[in-house]
Coordinates of C-alpha atoms and ligand atoms in Angstrom, one line a residue:
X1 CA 0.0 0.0 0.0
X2 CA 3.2 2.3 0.9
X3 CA 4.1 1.2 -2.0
X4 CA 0.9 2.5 -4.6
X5 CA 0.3 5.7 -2.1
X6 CA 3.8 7.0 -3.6
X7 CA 3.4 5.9 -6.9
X8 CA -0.2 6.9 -7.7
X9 CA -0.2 9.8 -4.8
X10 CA -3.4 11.4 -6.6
X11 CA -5.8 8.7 -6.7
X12 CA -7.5 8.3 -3.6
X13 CA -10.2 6.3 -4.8
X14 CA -8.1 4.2 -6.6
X15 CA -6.1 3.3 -3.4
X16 CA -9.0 3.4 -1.1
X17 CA -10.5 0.2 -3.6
X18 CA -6.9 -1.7 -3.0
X19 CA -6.2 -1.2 0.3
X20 CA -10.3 -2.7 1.5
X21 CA -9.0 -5.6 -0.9
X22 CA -5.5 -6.4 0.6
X23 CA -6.5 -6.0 4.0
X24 CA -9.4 -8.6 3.6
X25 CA -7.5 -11.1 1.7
X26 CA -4.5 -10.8 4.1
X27 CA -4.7 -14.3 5.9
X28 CA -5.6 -16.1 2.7
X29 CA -2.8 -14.4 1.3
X30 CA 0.0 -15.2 3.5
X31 CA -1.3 -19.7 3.5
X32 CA -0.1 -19.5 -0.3
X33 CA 3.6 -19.0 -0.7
X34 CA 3.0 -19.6 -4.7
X35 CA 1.0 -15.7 -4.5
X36 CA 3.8 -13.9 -3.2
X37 CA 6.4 -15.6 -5.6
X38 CA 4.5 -15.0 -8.4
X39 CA 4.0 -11.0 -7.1
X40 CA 0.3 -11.5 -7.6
X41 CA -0.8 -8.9 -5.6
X42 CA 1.2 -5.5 -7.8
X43 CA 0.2 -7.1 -11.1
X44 CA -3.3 -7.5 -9.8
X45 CA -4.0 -3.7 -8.5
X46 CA -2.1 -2.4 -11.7
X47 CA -4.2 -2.5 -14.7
X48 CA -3.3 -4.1 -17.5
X49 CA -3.2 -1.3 -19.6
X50 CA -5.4 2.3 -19.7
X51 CA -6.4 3.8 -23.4
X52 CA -6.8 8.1 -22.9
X53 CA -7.7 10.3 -25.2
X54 CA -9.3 13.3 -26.2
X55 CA -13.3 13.2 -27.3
X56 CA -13.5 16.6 -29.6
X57 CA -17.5 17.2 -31.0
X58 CA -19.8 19.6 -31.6
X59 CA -22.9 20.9 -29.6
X60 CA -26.1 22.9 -31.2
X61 CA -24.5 26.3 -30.9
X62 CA -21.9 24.9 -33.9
X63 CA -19.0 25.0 -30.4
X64 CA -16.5 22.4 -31.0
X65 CA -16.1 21.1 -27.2
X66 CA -13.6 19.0 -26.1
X67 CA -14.1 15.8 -23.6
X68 CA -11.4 13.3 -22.2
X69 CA -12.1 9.8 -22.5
X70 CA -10.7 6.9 -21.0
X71 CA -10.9 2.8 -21.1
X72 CA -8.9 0.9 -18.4
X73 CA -8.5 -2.5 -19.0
X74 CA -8.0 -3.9 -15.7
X75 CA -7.4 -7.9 -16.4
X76 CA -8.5 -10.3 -17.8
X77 CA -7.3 -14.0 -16.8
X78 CA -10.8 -15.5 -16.4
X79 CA -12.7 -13.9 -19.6
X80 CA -12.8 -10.8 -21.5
X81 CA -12.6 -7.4 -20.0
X82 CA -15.8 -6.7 -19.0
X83 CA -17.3 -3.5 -17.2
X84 CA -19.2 -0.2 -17.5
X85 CA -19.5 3.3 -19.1
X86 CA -19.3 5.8 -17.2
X87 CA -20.8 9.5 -18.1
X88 CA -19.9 12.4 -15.4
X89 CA -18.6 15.7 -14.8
X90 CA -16.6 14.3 -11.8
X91 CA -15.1 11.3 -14.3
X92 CA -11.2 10.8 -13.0
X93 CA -8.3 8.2 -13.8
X94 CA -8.7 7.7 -10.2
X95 CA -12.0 6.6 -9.9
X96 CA -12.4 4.6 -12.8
X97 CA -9.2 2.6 -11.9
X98 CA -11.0 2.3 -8.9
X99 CA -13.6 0.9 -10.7
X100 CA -11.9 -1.6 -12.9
X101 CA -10.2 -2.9 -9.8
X102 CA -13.2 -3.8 -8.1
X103 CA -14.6 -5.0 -12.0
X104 CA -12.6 -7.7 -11.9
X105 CA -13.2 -9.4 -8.3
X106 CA -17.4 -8.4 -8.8
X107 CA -17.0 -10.6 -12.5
X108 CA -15.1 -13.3 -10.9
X109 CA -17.8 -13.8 -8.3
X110 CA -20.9 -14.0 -11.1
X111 CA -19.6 -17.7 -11.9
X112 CA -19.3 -16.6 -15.5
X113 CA -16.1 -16.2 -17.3
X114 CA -15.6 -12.3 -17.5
X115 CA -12.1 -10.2 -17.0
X116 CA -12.8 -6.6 -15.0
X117 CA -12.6 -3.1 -17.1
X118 CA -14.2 0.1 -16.8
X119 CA -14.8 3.6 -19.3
X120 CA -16.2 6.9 -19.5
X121 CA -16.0 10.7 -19.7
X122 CA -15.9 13.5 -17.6
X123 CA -18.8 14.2 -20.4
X124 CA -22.0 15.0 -18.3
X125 CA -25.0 14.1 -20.9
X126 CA -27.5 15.7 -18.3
X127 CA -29.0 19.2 -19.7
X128 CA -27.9 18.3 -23.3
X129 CA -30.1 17.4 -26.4
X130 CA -30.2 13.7 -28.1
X131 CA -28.4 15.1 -30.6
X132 CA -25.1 16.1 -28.9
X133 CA -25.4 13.3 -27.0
X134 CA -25.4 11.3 -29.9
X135 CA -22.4 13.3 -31.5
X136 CA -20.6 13.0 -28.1
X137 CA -20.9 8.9 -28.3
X138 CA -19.8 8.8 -32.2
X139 CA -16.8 10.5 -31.2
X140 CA -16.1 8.7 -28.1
X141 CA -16.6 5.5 -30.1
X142 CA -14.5 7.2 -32.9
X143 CA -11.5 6.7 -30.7
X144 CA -12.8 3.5 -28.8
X145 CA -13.7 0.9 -31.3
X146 CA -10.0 -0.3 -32.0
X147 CA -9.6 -1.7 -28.7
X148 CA -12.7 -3.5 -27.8
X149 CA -14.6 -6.4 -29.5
X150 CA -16.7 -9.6 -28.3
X151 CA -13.9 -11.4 -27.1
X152 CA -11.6 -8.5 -26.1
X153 CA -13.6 -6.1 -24.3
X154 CA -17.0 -6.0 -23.7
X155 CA -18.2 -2.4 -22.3
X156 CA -21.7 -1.5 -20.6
X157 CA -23.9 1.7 -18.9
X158 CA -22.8 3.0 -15.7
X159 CA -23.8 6.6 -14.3
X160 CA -25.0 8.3 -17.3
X161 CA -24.7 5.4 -19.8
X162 CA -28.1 4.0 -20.2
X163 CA -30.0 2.4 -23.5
X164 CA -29.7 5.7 -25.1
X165 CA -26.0 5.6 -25.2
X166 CA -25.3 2.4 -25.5
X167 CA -27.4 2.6 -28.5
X168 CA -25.5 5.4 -30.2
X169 CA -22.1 3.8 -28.9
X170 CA -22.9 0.3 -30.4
X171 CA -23.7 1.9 -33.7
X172 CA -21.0 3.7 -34.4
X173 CA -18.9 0.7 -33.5
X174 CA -20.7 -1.4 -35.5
X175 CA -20.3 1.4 -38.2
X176 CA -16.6 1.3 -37.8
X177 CA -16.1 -2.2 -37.9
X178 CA -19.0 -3.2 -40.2
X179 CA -19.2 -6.2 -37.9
X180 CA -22.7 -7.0 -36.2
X181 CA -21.2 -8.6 -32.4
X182 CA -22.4 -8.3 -29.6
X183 CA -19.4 -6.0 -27.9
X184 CA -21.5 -4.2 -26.3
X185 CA -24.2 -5.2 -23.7
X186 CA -27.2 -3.3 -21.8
X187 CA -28.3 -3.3 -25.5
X188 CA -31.9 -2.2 -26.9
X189 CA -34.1 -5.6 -26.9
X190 CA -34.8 -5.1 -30.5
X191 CA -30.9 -5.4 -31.6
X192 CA -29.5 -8.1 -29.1
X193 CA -30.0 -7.1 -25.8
X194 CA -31.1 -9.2 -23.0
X195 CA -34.6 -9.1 -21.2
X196 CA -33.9 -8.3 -17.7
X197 CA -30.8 -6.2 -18.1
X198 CA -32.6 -2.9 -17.1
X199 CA -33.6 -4.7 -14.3
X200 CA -31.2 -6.7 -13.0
X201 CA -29.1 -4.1 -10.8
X202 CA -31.6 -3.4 -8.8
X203 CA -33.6 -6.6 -8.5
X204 CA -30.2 -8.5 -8.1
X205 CA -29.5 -6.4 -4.9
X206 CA -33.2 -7.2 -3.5
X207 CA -32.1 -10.8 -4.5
X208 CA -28.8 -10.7 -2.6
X209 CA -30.6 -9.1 1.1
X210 CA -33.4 -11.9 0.6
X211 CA -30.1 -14.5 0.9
X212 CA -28.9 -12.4 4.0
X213 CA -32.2 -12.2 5.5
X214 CA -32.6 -15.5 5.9
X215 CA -29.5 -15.9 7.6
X216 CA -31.0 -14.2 10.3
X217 CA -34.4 -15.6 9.2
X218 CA -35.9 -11.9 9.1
X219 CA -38.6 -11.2 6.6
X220 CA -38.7 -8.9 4.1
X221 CA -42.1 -7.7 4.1
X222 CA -43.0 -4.7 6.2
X223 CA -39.3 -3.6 6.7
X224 CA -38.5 0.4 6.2
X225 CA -35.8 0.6 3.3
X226 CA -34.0 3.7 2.3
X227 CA -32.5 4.5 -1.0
X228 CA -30.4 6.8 -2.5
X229 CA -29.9 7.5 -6.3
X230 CA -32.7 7.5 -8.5
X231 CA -31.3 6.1 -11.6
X232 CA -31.2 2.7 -13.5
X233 CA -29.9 1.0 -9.8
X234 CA -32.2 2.5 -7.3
X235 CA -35.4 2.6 -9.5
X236 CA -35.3 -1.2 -10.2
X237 CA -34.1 -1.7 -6.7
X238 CA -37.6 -0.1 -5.4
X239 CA -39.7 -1.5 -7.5
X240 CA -39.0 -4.8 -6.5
X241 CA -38.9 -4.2 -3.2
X242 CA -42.6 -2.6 -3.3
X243 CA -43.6 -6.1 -5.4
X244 CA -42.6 -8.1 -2.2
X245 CA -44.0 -6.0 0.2
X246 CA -41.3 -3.7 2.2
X247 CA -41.7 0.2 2.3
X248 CA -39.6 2.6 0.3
X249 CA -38.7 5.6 2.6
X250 CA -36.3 7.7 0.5
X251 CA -34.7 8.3 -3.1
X252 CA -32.4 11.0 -4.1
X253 CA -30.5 12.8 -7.2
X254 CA -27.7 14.6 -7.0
X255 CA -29.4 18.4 -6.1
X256 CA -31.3 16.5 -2.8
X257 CA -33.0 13.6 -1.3
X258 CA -37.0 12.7 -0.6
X259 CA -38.2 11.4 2.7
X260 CA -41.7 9.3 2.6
X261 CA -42.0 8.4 6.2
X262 CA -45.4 6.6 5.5
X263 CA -43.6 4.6 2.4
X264 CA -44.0 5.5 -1.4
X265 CA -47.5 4.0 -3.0
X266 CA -47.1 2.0 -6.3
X267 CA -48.8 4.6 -8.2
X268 CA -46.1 7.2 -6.4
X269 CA -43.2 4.9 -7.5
X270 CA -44.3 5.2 -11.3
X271 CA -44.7 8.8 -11.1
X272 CA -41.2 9.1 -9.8
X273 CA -39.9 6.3 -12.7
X274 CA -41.9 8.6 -15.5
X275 CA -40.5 11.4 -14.0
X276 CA -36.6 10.4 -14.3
X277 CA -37.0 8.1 -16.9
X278 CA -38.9 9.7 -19.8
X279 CA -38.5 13.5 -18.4
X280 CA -35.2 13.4 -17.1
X281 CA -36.3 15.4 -14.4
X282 CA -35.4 16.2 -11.0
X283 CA -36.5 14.6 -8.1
X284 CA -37.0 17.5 -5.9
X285 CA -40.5 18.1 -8.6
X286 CA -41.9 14.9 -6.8
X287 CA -41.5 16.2 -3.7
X288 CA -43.2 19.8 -4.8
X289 CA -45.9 17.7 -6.2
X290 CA -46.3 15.6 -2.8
X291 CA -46.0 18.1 -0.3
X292 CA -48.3 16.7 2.0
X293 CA -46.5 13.3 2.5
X294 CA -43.1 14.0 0.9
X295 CA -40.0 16.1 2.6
X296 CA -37.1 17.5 0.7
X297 CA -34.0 17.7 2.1
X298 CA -31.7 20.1 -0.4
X299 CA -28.2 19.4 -1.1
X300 CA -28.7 16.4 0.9
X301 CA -27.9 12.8 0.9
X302 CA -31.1 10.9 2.8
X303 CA -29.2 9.1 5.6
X304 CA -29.2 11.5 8.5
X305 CA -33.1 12.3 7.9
X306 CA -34.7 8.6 7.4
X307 CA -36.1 6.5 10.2
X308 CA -35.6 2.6 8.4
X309 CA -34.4 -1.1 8.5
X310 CA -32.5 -1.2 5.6
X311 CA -30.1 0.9 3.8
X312 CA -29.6 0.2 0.2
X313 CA -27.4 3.2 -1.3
X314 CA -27.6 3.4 -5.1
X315 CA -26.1 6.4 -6.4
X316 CA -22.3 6.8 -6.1
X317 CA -18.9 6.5 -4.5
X318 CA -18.6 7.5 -0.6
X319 CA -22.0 8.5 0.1
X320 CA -22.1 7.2 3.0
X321 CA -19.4 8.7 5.4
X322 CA -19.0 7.7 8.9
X323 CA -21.4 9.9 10.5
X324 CA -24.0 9.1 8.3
X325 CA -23.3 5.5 9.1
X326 CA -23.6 5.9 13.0
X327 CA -26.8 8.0 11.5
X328 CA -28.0 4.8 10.4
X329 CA -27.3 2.5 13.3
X330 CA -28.8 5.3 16.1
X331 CA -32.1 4.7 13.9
X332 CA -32.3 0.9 14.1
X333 CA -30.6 0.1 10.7
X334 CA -29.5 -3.5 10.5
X335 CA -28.8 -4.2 6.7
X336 CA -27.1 -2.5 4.4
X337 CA -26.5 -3.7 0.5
X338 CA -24.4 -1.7 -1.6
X339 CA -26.6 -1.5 -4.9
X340 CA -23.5 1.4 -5.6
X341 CA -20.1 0.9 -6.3
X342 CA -18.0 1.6 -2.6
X343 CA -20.5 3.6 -1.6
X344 CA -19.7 3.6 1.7
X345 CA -16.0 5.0 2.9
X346 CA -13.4 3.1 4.9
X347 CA -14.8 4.5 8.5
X348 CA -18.7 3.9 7.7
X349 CA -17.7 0.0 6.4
X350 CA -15.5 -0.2 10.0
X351 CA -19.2 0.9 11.5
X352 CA -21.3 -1.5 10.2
X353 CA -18.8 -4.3 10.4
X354 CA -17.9 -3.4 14.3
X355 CA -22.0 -3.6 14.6
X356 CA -22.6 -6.7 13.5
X357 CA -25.3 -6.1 11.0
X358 CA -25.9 -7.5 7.7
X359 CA -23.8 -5.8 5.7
X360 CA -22.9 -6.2 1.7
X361 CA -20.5 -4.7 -0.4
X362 CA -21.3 -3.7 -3.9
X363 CA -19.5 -6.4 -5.8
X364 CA -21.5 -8.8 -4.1
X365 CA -24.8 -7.2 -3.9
X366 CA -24.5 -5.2 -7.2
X367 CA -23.1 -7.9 -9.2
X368 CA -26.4 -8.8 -10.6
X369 CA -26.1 -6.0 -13.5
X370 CA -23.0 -7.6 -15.3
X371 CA -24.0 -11.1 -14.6
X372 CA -27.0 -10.3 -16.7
X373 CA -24.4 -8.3 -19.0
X374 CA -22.4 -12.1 -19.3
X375 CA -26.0 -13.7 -20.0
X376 CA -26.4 -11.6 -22.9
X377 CA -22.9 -12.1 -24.2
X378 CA -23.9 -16.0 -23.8
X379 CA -27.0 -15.1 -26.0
X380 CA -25.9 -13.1 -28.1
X381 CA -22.8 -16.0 -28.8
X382 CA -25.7 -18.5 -29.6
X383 CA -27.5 -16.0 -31.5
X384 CA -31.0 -16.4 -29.4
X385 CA -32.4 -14.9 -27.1
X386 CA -34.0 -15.9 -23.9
X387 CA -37.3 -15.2 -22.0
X388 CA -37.6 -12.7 -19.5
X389 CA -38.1 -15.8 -16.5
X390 CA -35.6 -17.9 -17.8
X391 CA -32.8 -14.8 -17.5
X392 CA -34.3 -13.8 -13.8
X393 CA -34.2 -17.3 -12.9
X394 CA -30.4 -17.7 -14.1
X395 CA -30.0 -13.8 -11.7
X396 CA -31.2 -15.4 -8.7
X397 CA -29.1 -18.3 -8.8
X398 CA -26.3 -16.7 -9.8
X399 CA -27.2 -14.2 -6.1
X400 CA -27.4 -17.5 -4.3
X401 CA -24.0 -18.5 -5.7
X402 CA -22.3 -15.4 -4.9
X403 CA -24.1 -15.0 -1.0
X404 CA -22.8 -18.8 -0.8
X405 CA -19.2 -17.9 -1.6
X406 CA -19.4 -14.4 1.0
X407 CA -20.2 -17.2 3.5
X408 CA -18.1 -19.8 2.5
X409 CA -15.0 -17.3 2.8
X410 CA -16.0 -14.4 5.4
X411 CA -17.4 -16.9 8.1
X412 CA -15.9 -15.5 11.3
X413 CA -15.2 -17.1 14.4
X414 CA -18.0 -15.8 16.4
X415 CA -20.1 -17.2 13.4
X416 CA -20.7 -13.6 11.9
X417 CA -20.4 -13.5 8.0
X418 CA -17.8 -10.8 7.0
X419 CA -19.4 -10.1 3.1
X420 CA -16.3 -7.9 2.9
X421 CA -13.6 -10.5 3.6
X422 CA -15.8 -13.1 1.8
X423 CA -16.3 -11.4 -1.5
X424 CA -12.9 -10.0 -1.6
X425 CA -11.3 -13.5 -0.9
X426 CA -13.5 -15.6 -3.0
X427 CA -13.5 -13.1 -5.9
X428 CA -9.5 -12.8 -5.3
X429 CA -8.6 -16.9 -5.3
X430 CA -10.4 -17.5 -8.6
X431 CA -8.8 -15.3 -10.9
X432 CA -5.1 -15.7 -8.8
X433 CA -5.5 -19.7 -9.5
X434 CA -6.0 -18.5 -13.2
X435 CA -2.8 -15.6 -13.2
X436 CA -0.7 -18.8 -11.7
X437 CA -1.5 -21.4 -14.1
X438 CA -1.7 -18.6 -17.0
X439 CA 2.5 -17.9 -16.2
X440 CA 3.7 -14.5 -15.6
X441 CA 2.5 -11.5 -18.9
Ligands
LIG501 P1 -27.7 6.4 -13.3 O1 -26.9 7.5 -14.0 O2 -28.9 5.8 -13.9 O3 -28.2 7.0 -11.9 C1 -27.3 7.6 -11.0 C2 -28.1 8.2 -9.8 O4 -27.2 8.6 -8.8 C3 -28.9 9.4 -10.2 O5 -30.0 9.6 -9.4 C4 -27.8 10.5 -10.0 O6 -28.4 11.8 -9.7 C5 -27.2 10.0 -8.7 N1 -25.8 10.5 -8.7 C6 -24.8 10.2 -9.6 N2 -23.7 10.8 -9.2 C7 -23.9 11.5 -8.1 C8 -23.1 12.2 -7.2 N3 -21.8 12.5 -7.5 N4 -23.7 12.7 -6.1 C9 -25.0 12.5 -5.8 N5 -25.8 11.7 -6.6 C10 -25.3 11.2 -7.7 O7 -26.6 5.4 -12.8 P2 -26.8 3.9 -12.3 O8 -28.1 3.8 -11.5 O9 -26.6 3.0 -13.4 O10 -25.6 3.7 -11.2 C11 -25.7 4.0 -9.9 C12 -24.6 3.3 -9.1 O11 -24.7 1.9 -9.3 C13 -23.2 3.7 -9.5 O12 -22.3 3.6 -8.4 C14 -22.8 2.6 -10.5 O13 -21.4 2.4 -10.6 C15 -23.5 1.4 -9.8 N6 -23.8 0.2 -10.6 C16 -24.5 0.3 -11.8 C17 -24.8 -0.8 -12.5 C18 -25.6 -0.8 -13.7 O14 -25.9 -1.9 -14.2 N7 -26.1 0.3 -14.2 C19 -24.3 -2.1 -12.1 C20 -23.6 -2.1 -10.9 C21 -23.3 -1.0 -10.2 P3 -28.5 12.9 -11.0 O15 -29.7 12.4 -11.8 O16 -28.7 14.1 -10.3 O17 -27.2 12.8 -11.7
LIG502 O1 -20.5 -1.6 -12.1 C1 -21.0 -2.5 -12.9 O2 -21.0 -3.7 -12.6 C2 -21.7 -2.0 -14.1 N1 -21.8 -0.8 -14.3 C3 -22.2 -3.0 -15.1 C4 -21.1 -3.5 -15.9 C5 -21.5 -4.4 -17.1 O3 -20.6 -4.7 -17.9 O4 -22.7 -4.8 -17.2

């Protein structure tokens, strides 16, 4: 860790990703003297290799803007690279090395054969038109489309990469390389996408707290759940939790959070999905439309102001600092799954884990979106395409198998399942058994 701090000083999140890794996977570490001879550890935090480079296009006005752009290519000894787009003014090397680090340790829990990556742009699509988002992704993909294919690298959405840009992505690629492959996934149904991919984020998180539940045989139904975010992640997220029966409390965006303390209605949850779906609105309209049930907190993130069971953060990185996370256990909370990438900061995860409670990290609980992502590579390799039951069915199996391999590895002593140490470990062995027997590259 010494080490990385002084050779990639400016990349906090970056390091903060490694370091929760190497501490976890310490004592599994050490049994193996093969690991440390073959230096697995530096050649598994240092990407393989990062691609950056300038995205130059042209907005309504006739501007030329300019955009960086960036594809890390973290590893990829158990399948292809494999991992998101990302879309955001805040878009860093730092965090989407982050990103690609935890890629490939999330992938090598779904069971399927995928290598860890991640994209994007410190582009910000919200507030422009169709059209310059669509220029923005031709020119992206311009640069891109060398370096990725079906059995290379396999991009995805991510904050601010949904169906739209994927879209626009795939066909420029496709443009580019005249080839009709499925390198992308998260694609429109009509042109090889899976059923269920919108979905599975979300629902896969609701899958993986049903498996932790029932560890503590606690039921579902009735329980107060807060959510942040109110994209792809935590829309999905709610509305499966409102089909089983538990109460959505909160939701947020990035200018404020909503507090329901009664719970949101069915009918309220598809005013809120219209809203931020088809509008691309803000979620602080809801809340002037719902005055008389609905409080807005402005500029903030819902954790301080929500009485619930369950916290299931879905927007972004360290949201959840350790304040909010002794926030959280004052009110009663006793699960939290990480629909978010690290959503939570070193100090909140040392709060929840010191506390006992059911406690998930997002490659575990979130790993539900690129499992379905592998399920439509698998489809789109056979050229068919399956029903919407079949892929759920294949989603919450592939939950069970990764809640199985949290406990099989993060089992403490007192009998308390560390989903930290057990993700981390179980995701770690699998592709170091593969960097051993692949020789050192
Ligand atoms: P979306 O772009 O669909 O939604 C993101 C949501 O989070 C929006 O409500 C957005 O608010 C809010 N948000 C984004 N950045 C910030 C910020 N810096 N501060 C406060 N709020 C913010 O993205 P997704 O739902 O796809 O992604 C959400 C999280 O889930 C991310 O951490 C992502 O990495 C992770 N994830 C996504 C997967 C997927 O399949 N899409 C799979 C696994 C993990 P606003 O509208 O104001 O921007
Ligand atoms: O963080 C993630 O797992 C994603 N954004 C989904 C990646 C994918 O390839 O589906």
């Amino acid at each position: 860790m010494a080490d990385l701090g002084r050779r990639f000083p400016n990349e906090p999140e970056y390091l903060q990703a490694v370091e929760e890794v190497v501490t976890s996977i310490e004592d599994v570490y050490n049994e193996y003297p093969a690991f440390e001879r073959y230096n697995l550890i530096e050649r598994l935090c240092i990407p393989d290799r990062i691609y950056t480079f300038r995205v130059s296009w042209v907005d309504d006005q006739g501007k030329v803007r300019t955009n960086m752009g960036y594809r890390i290519q973290h590893n990829n000894a158990i399948g292809p690279y494999k991992g998101g787009i990302r879309f955001h003014s805040s878009v860093n090397l730092s965090i989407l090395k982050f990103l690609a680090f935890e890629q490939t340790f999330k992938n090598s829990l779904t069971t399927l054969a995928m290598g860890g990556a991640k994209g994007g742009s410190d582009f910000s699509p919200r507030g422009k038109s169709d059209m310059e988002v669509m220029r923005f992704c031709q020119a992206f993909m311009n640069e891109l489309y060398r370096n990725i294919g079906p059995h290379t690298d396999v991009p995805a959405g991510d904050i601010g990469v949904g169906g739209r840009e994927v879209g626009y992505m795939f066909g420029w690629y496709k443009k580019m390389t005249r080839e009709f492959t499925g390198t992308f996934t998260g694609k429109g149904i009509d042109f090889g996408g899976s059923l269920m991919r919108p979905e599975a984020t979300g629902y896969g998180n609701v899958y993986f707290l049903l498996n932790m539940l029932a560890t503590r045989a606690i039921d579902l139904k009735g329980k107060r759940v807060a959510i942040s975010g109110s994209g792809n992640v935590a829309l999905y997220t709610a509305k499966k939790l409102l089909e089983l029966g538990a109460v959505v409390v909160s939701m947020s965006d990035s200018d404020g959070s909503i507090y329901l303390p009664d719970g949101m209605t069915g009918e309220q949850f598809d005013e809120i999905f219209e809203l931020k779906m088809a509008y691309r609105g803000r979620i602080r309209e809801f809340a002037d439309a719902h005055a008389d049930c609905c409080t807005y907190f402005p500029g903030e993130r819902p954790w301080k102001h929500v009485k619930c069971d369950i916290a299931m953060p879905s927007a972004t990185q360290n949201e959840i600092d350790g304040d909010d996370a002794r926030a959280l256990l004052a009110q009663g909370c006793f699960a939290v799954s990480e629909g978010a990438n690290m959503p939570s900061t070193r100090e909140a995860v040392h709060e929840f884990i010191d506390a006992r409670i059911l406690y998930a990290p997002g490659k575990a609980a979130n790993a539900g979106g690129v499992s379905v992502s592998g399920l439509e590579m698998a489809q789109n390799a056979q050229m068919l395409s399956w029903s919407a039951e079949e892929v759920d069915s294949k989603l919450r199996d592939i939950m069970k198998a990764i809640h199985s391999q949290c406990e099989t590895y993060g089992r403490e002593a007192d009998g308390y399942i560390n989903y930290v140490k057990g993700a981390n470990t179980a995701g770690f062995m699998k592709v170091a058994r593969a960097m051993i027997a692949e020789g050192i590259s």
